[in-house]
Coordinates of C-alpha atoms in Angstrom, one line a residue:
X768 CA -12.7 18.0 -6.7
X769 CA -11.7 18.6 -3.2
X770 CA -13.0 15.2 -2.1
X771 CA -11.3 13.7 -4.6
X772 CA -7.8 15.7 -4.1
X773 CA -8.5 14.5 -0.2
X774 CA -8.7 10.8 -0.9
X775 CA -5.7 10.8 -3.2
X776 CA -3.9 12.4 -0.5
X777 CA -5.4 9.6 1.6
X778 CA -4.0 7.1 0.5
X779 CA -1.0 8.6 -0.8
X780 CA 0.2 9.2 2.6
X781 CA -0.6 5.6 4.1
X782 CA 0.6 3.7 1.1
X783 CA 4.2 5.7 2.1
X784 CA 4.1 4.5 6.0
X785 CA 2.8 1.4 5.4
X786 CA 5.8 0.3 2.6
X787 CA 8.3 2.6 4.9
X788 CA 7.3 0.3 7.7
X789 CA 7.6 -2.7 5.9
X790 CA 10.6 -1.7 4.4
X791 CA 12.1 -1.3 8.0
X792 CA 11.0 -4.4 9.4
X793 CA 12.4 -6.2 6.7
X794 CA 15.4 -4.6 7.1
X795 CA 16.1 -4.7 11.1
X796 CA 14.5 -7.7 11.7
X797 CA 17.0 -10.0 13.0
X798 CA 16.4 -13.8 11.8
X799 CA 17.3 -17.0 13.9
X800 CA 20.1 -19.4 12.3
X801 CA 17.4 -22.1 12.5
X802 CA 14.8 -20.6 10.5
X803 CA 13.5 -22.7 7.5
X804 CA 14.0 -21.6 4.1
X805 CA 10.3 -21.8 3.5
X806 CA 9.7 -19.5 6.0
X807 CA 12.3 -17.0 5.2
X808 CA 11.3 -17.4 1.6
X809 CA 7.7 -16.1 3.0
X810 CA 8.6 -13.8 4.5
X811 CA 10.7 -11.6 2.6
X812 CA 8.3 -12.1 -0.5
X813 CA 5.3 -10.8 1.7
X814 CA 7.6 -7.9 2.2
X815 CA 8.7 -7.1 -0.7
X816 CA 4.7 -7.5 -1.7
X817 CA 3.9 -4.7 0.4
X818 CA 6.6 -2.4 -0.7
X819 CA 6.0 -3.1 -4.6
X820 CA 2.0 -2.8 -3.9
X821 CA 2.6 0.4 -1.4
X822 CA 4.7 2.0 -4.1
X823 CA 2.5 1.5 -7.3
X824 CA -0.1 2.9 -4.9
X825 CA 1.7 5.7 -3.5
X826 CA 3.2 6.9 -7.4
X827 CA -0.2 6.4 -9.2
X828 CA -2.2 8.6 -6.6
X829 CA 0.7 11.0 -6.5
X830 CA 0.8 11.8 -10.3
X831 CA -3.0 11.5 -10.3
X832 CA -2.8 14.6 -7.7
X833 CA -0.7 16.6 -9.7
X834 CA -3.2 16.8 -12.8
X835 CA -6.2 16.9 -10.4
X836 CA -4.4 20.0 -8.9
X837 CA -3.7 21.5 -12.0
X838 CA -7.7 21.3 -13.2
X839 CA -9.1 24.7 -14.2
X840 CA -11.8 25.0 -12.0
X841 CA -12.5 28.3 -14.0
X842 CA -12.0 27.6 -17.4
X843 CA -13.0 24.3 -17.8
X844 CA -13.7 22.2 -20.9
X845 CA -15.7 19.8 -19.4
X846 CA -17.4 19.3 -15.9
X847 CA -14.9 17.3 -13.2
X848 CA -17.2 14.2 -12.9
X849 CA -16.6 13.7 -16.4
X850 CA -13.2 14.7 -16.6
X851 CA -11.9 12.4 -13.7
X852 CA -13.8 9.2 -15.1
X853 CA -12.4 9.8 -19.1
X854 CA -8.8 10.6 -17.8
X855 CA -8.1 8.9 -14.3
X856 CA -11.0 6.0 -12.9
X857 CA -9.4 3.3 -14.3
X858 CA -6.0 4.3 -12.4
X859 CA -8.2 5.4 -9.5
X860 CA -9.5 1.7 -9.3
X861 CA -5.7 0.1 -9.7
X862 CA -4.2 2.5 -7.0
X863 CA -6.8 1.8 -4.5
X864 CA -6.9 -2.2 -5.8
X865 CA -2.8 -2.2 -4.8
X866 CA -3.5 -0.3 -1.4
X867 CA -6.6 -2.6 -0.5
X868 CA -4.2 -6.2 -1.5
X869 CA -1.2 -4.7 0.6
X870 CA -3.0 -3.7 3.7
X871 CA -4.0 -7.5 4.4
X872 CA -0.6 -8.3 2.8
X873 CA 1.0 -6.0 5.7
X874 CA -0.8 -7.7 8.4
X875 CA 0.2 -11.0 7.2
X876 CA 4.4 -9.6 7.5
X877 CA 2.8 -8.9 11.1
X878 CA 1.9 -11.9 12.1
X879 CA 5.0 -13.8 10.5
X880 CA 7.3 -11.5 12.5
X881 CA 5.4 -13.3 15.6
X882 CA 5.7 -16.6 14.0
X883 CA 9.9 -15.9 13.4
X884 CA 10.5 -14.0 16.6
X885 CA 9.0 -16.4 18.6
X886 CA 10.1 -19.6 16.6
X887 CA 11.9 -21.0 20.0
X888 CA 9.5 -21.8 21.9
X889 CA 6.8 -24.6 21.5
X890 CA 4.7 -24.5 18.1
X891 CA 1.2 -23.1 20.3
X892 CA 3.2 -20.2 21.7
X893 CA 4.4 -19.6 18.6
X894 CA 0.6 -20.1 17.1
X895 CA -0.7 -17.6 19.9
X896 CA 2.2 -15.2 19.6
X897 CA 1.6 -14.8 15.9

């Protein structure tokens, strides 16, 4: 149980920095005039992937914790194994599907902030930079 109450934790609490930090840089982010629409388009809907991923992630772990918590360890009706498998491993498995998609989602917003901030100069600059 405490394994399990660790990992929901886990990736409870990166799910939360990771769409806070996405959040943020598509927020502050300051966009040249010149920018294509294509890549604007890209951008923000890579960010908004990683928030809407982040946040299914960081809600379905967070409710799963609450009923893990609230397990009998004493009075139980049936042993743990069994209990999270019936009640929570199919939300277990689309949690940690969401958090595993967004992570290589969030480096993508990382290298597209290279690719936008350093859209000035000549396209291999901009290649290495991003």
């Amino acid at each position: 149980m405490d394994e399990r109450t660790e990992s929901l934790k886990a990736i409870s609490h990166l799910s939360a920095l990771i769409a806070g930090f996405a959040m943020v840089v598509m927020i502050e982010i300051q966009l040249p005039n010149d920018l294509h629409i294509i890549q604007i388009t890209l951008f923000g809907g890579t960010c908004a992937g990683v928030i809407a991923l982040m946040l299914i992630s960081v809600l379905t772990t967070t409710q799963m914790l609450v009923a893990v918590l609230r397990y009998d360890c004493i009075r139980r009706k049936m042993p743990f194994d069994e209990f999270w498998y019936l009640e929570f491993e199919k939300d277990w498995q689309f949690s940690y599907w969401c958090f595993n998609t967004g992570v290589p989602l969030f480096l993508l917003v990382l290298a597209q902030i290279g690719w936008i901030i350093f859209s000035r100069y000549s396209a291999v600059s901009r290649s290495l930079a991003s």
